[in-house]
PDB file of C-alpha atoms in Angstrom:
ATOM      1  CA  UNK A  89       0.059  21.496 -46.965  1.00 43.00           C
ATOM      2  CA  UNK A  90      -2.583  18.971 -48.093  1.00 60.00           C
ATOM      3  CA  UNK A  91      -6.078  20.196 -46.500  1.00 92.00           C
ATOM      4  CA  UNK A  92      -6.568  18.888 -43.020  1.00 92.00           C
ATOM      5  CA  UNK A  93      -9.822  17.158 -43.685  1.00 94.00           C
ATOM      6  CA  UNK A  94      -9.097  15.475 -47.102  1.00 94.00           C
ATOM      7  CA  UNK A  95      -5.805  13.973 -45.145  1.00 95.00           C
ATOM      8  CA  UNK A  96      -8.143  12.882 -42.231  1.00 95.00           C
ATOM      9  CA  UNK A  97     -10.638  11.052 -45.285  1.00 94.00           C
ATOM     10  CA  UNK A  98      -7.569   9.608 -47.229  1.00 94.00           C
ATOM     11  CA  UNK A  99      -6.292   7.944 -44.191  1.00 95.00           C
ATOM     12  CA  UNK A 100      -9.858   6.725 -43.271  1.00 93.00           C
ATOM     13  CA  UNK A 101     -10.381   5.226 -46.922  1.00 89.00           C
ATOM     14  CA  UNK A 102      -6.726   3.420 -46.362  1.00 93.00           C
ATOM     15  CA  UNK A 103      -7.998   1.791 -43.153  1.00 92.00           C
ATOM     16  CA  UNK A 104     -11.038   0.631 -44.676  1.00 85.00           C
ATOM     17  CA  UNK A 105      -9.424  -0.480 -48.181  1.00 84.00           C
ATOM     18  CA  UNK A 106      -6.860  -2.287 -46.168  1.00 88.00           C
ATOM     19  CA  UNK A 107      -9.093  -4.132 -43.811  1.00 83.00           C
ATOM     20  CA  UNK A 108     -13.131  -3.107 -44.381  1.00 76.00           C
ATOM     21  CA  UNK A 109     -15.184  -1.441 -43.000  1.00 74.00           C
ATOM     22  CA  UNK A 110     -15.333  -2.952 -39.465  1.00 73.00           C
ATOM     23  CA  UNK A 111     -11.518  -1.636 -39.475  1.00 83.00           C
ATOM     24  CA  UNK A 112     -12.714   1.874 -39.268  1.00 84.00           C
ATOM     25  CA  UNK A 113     -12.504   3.806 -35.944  1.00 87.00           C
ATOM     26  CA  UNK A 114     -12.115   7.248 -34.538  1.00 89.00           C
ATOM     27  CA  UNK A 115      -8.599   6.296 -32.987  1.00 92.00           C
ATOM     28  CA  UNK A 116      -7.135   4.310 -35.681  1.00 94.00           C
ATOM     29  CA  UNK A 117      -8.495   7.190 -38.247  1.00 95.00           C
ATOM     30  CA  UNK A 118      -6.504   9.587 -36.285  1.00 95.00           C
ATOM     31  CA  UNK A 119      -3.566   7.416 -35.699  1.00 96.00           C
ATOM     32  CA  UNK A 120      -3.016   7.234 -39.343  1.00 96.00           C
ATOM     33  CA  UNK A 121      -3.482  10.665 -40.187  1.00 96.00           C
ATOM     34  CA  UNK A 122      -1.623  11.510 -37.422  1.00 95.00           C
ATOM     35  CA  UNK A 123      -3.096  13.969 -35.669  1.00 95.00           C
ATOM     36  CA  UNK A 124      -4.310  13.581 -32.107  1.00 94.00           C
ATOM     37  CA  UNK A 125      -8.301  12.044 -31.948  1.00 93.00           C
ATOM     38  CA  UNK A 126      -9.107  15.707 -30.728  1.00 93.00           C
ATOM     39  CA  UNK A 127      -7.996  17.089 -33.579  1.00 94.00           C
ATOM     40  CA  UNK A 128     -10.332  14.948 -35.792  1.00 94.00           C
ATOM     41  CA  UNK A 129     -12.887  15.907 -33.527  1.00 93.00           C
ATOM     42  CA  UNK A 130     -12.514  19.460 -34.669  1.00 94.00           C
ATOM     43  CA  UNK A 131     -13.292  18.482 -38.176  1.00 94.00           C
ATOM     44  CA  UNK A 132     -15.499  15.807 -37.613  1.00 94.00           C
ATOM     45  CA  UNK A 133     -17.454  16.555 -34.558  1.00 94.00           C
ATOM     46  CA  UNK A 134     -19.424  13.042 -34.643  1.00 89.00           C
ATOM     47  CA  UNK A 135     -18.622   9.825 -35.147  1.00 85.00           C
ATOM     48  CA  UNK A 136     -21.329   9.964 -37.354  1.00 84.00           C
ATOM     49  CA  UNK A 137     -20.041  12.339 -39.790  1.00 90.00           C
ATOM     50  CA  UNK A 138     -16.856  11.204 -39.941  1.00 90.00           C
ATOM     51  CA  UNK A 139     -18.779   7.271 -40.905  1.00 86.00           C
ATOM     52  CA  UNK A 140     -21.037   9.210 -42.725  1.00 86.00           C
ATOM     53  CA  UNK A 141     -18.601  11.044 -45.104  1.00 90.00           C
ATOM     54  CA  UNK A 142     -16.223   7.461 -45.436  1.00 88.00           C
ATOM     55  CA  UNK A 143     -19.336   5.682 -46.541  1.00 83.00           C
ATOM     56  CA  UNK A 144     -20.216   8.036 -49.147  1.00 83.00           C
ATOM     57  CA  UNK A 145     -16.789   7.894 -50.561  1.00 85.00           C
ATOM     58  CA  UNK A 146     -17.495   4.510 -50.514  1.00 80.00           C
ATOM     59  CA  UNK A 147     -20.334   4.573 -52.101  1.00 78.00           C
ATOM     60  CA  UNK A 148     -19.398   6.997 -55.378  1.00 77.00           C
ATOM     61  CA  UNK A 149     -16.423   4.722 -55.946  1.00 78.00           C
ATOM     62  CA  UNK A 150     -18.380   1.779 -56.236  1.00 82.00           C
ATOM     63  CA  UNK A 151     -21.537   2.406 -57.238  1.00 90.00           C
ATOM     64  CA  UNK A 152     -22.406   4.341 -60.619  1.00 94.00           C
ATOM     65  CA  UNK A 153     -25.538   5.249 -61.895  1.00 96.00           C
ATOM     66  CA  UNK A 154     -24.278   3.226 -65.228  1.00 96.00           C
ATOM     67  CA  UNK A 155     -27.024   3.837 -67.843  1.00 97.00           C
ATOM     68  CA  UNK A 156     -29.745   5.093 -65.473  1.00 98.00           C
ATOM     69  CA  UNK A 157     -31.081   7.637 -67.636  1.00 98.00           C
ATOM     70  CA  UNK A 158     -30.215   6.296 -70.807  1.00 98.00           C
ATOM     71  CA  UNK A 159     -34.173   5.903 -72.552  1.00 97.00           C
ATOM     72  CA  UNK A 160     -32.766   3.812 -75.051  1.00 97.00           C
ATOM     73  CA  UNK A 161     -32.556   0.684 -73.215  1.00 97.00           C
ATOM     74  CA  UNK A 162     -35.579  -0.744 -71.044  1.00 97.00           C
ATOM     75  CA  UNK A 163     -36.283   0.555 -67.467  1.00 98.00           C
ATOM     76  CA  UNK A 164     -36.060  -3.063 -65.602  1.00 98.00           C
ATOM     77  CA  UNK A 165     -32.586  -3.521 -67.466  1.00 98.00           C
ATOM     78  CA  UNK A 166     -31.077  -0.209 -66.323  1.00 98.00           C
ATOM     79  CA  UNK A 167     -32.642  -0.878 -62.976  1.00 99.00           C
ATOM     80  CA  UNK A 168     -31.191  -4.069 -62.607  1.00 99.00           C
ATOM     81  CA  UNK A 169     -27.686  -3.448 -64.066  1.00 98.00           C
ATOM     82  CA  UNK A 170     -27.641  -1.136 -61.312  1.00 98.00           C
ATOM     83  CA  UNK A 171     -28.141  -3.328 -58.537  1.00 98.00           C
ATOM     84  CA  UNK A 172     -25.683  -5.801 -59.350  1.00 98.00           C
ATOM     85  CA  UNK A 173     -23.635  -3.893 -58.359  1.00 97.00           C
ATOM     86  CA  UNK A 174     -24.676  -4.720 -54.833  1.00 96.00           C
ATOM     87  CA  UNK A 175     -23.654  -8.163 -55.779  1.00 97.00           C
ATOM     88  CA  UNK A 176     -20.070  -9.484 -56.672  1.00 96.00           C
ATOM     89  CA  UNK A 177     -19.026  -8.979 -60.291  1.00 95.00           C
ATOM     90  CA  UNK A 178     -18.124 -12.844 -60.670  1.00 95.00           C
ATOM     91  CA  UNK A 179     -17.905 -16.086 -59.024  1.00 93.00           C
ATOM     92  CA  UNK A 180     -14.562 -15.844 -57.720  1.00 93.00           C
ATOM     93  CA  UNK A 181     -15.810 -12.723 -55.597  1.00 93.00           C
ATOM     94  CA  UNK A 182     -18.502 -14.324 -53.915  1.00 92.00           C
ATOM     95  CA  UNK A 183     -15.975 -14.838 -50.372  1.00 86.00           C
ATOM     96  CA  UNK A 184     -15.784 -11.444 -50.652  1.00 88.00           C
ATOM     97  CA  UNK A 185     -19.349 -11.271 -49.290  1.00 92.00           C
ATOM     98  CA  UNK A 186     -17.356 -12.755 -45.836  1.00 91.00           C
ATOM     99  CA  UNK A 187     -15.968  -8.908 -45.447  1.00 83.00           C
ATOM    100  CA  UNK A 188     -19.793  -7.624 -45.903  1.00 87.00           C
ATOM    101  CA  UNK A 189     -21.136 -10.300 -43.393  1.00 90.00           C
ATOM    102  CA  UNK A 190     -18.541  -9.453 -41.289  1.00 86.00           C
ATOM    103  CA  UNK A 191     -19.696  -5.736 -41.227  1.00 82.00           C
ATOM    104  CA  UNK A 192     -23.406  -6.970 -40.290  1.00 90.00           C
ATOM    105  CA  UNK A 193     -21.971  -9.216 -37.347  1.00 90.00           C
ATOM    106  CA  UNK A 194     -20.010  -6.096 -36.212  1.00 87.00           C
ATOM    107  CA  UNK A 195     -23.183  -3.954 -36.026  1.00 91.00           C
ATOM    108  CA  UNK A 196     -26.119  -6.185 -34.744  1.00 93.00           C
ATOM    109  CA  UNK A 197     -24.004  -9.829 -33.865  1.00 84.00           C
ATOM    110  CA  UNK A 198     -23.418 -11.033 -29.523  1.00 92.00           C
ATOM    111  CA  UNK A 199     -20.240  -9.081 -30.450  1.00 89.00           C
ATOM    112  CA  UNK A 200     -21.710  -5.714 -31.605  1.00 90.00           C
ATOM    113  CA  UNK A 201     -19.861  -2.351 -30.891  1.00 87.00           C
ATOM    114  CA  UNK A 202     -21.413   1.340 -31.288  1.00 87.00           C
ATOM    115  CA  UNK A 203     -19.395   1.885 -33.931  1.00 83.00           C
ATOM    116  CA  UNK A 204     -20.285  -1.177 -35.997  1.00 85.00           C
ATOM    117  CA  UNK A 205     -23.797   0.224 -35.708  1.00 90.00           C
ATOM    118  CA  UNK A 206     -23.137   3.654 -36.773  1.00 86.00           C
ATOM    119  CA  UNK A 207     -21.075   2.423 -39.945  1.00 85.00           C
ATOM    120  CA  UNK A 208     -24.183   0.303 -40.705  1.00 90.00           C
ATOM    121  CA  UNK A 209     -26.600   2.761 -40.237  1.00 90.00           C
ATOM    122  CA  UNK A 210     -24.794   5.074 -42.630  1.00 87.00           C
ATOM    123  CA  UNK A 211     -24.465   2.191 -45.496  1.00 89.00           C
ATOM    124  CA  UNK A 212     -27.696   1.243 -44.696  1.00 92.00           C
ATOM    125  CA  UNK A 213     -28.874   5.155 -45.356  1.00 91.00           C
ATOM    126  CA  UNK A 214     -26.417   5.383 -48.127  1.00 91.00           C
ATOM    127  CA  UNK A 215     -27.903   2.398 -50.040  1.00 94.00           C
ATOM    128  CA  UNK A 216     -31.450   3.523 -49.502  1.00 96.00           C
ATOM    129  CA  UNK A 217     -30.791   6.721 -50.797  1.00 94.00           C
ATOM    130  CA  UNK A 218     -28.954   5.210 -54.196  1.00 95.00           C
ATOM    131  CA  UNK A 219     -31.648   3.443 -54.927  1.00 98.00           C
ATOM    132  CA  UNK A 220     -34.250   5.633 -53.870  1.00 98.00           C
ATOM    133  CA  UNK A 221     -32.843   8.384 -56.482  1.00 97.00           C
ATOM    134  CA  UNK A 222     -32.708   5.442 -59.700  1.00 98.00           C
ATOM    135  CA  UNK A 223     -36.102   4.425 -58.768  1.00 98.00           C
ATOM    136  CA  UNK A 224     -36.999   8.361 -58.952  1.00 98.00           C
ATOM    137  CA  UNK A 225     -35.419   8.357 -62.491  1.00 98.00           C
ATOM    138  CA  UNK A 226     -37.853   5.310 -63.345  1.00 98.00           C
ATOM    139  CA  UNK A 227     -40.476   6.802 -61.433  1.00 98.00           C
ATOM    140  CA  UNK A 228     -40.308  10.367 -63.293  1.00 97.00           C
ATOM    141  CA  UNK A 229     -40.805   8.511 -66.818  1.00 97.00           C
ATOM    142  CA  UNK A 230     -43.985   6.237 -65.080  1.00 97.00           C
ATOM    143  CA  UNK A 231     -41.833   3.052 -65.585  1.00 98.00           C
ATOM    144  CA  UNK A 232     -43.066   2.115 -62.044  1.00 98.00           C
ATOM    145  CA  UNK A 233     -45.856  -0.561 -60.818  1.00 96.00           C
ATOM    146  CA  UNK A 234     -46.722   2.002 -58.284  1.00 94.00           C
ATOM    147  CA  UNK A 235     -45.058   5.150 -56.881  1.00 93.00           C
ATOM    148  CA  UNK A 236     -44.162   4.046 -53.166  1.00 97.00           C
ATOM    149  CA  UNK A 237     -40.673   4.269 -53.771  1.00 98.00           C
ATOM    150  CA  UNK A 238     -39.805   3.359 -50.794  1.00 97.00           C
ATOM    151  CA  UNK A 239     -41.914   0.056 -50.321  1.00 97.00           C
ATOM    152  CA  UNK A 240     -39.790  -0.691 -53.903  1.00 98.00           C
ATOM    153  CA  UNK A 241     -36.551   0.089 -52.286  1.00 98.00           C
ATOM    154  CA  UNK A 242     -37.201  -1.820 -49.114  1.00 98.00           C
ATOM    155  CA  UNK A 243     -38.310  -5.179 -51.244  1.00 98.00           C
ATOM    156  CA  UNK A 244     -34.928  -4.616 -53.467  1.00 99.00           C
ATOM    157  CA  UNK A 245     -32.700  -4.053 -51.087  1.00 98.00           C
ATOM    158  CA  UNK A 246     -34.024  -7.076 -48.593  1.00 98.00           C
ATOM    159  CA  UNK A 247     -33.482  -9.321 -51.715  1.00 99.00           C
ATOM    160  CA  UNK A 248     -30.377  -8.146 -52.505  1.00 98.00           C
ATOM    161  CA  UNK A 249     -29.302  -8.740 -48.775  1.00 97.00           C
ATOM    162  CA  UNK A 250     -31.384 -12.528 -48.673  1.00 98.00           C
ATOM    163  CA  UNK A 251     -29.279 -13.045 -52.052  1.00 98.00           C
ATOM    164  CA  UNK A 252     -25.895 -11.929 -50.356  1.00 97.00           C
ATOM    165  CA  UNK A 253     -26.422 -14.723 -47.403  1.00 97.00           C
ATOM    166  CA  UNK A 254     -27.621 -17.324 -49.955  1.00 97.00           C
ATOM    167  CA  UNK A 255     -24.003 -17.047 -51.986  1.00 97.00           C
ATOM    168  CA  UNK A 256     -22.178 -16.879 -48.609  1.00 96.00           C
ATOM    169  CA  UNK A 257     -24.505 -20.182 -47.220  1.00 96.00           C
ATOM    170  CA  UNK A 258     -22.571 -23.171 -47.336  1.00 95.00           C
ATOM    171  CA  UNK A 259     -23.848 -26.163 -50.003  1.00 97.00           C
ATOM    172  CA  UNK A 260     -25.999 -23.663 -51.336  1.00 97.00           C
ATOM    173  CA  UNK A 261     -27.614 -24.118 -54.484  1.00 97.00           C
ATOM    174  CA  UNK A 262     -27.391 -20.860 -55.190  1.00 97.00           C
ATOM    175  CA  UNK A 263     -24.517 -19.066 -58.009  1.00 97.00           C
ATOM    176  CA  UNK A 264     -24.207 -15.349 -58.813  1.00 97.00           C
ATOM    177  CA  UNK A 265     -26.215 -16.412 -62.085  1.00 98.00           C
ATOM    178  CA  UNK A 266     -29.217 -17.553 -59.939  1.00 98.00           C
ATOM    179  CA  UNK A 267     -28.839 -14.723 -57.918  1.00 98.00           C
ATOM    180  CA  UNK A 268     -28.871 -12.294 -60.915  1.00 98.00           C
ATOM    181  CA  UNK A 269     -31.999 -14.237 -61.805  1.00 98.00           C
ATOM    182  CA  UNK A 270     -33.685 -13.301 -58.837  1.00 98.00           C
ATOM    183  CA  UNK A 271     -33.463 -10.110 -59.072  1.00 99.00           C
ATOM    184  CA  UNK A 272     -34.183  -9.297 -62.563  1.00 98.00           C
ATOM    185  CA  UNK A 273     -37.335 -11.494 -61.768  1.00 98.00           C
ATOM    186  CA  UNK A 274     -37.890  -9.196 -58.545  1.00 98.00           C
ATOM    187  CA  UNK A 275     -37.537  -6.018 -60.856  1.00 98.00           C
ATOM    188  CA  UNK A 276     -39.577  -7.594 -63.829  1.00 96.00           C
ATOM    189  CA  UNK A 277     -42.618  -8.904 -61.516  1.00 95.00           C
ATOM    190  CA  UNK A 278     -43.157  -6.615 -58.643  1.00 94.00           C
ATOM    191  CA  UNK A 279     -41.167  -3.151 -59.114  1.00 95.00           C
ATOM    192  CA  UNK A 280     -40.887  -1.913 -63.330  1.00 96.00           C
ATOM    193  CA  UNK A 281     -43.962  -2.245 -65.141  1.00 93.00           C
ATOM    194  CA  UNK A 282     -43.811  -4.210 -68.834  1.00 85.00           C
ATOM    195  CA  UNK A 283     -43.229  -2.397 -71.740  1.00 78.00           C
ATOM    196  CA  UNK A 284     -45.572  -2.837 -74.095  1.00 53.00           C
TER     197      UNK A 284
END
């Protein structure tokens, strides 16, 4: 029989592939694995862990490290091909960003639950770290402005998030393309220095 823990996590990533995030709780994880909510508590003693281990599923299926390490092509442009991924891959995705908003509201909205906060403190910690470890890479071959990672993280992933609301804003200006624009500027200006 399939491992007790990996059938707990498979159900969880069904619930969140079927309806995000937000969708994810201790009951309805346990109702679809079908066990009983202590059980799940025996493998996942936390709510915590149990968010924590979803969201880095989440994370390695969506976000690569592309061509991080790969010397051959300029540190802002491996840096930045990187974070787009952040961003939706085309136009037609940008409503997607609703599902992501949606997962904000759920965590600091009038409507906020515990468990909309834990699942965005584990993103959140999950995104930090991502991009803490390809700034590292960037950092280790002193293709950095300056080496407060974090500070660079912080600025990246604030635009990233300001750029996320601007698609989402209604009679916006703003397109993906503009967006993209941003933060390649962002990454150009402030975080990788200019080759020479």
């Amino acid at each position: 029989m399939k491992d007790r823990r990996q059938q707990i996590l498979d159900a969880a990533t069904r619930i969140v592939a079927e309806g995000g995030m937000s969708a994810l709780s201790v009951r309805a994880v346990a109702a679809a694995a079908g066990i009983g909510a202590s059980t799940l508590r025996y493998y996942f003693p936390s709510q915590r862990e149990l968010y924590d281990e979803v969201v880095g599923r989440s994370f390695d299926d969506q976000l690569s490290n592309l061509r991080i390490h790969d010397r051959a092509i300029p540190p802002a442009e491996r840096l930045l091909e990187c974070l787009l991924q952040f961003l939706p891959p085309s136009e037609d995705q940008v409503l997607h960003l609703e599902r992501w908003l949606a997962f904000y509201t759920s965590a600091v909205g009038p409507d906020r639950t515990e468990q909309g906060a834990a699942l965005l403190a584990s993103f959140a910690h999950r995104a930090r770290r991502r991009v803490d470890a390809w700034l590292a890479v960037l950092q280790q071959e002193d293709a950095l402005r300056h080496g407060d990672r974090a500070r660079h993280g912080t600025l990246l992933l604030a635009l990233i998030d300001g750029l996320c609301l601007e698609l989402l804003t209604p009679q916006s200006p703003a397109t993906l393309e503009s967006a993209r624009t941003a933060l390649a500027d962002a990454i150009g200006n402030t975080v990788v220095l200019a080759e020479n």
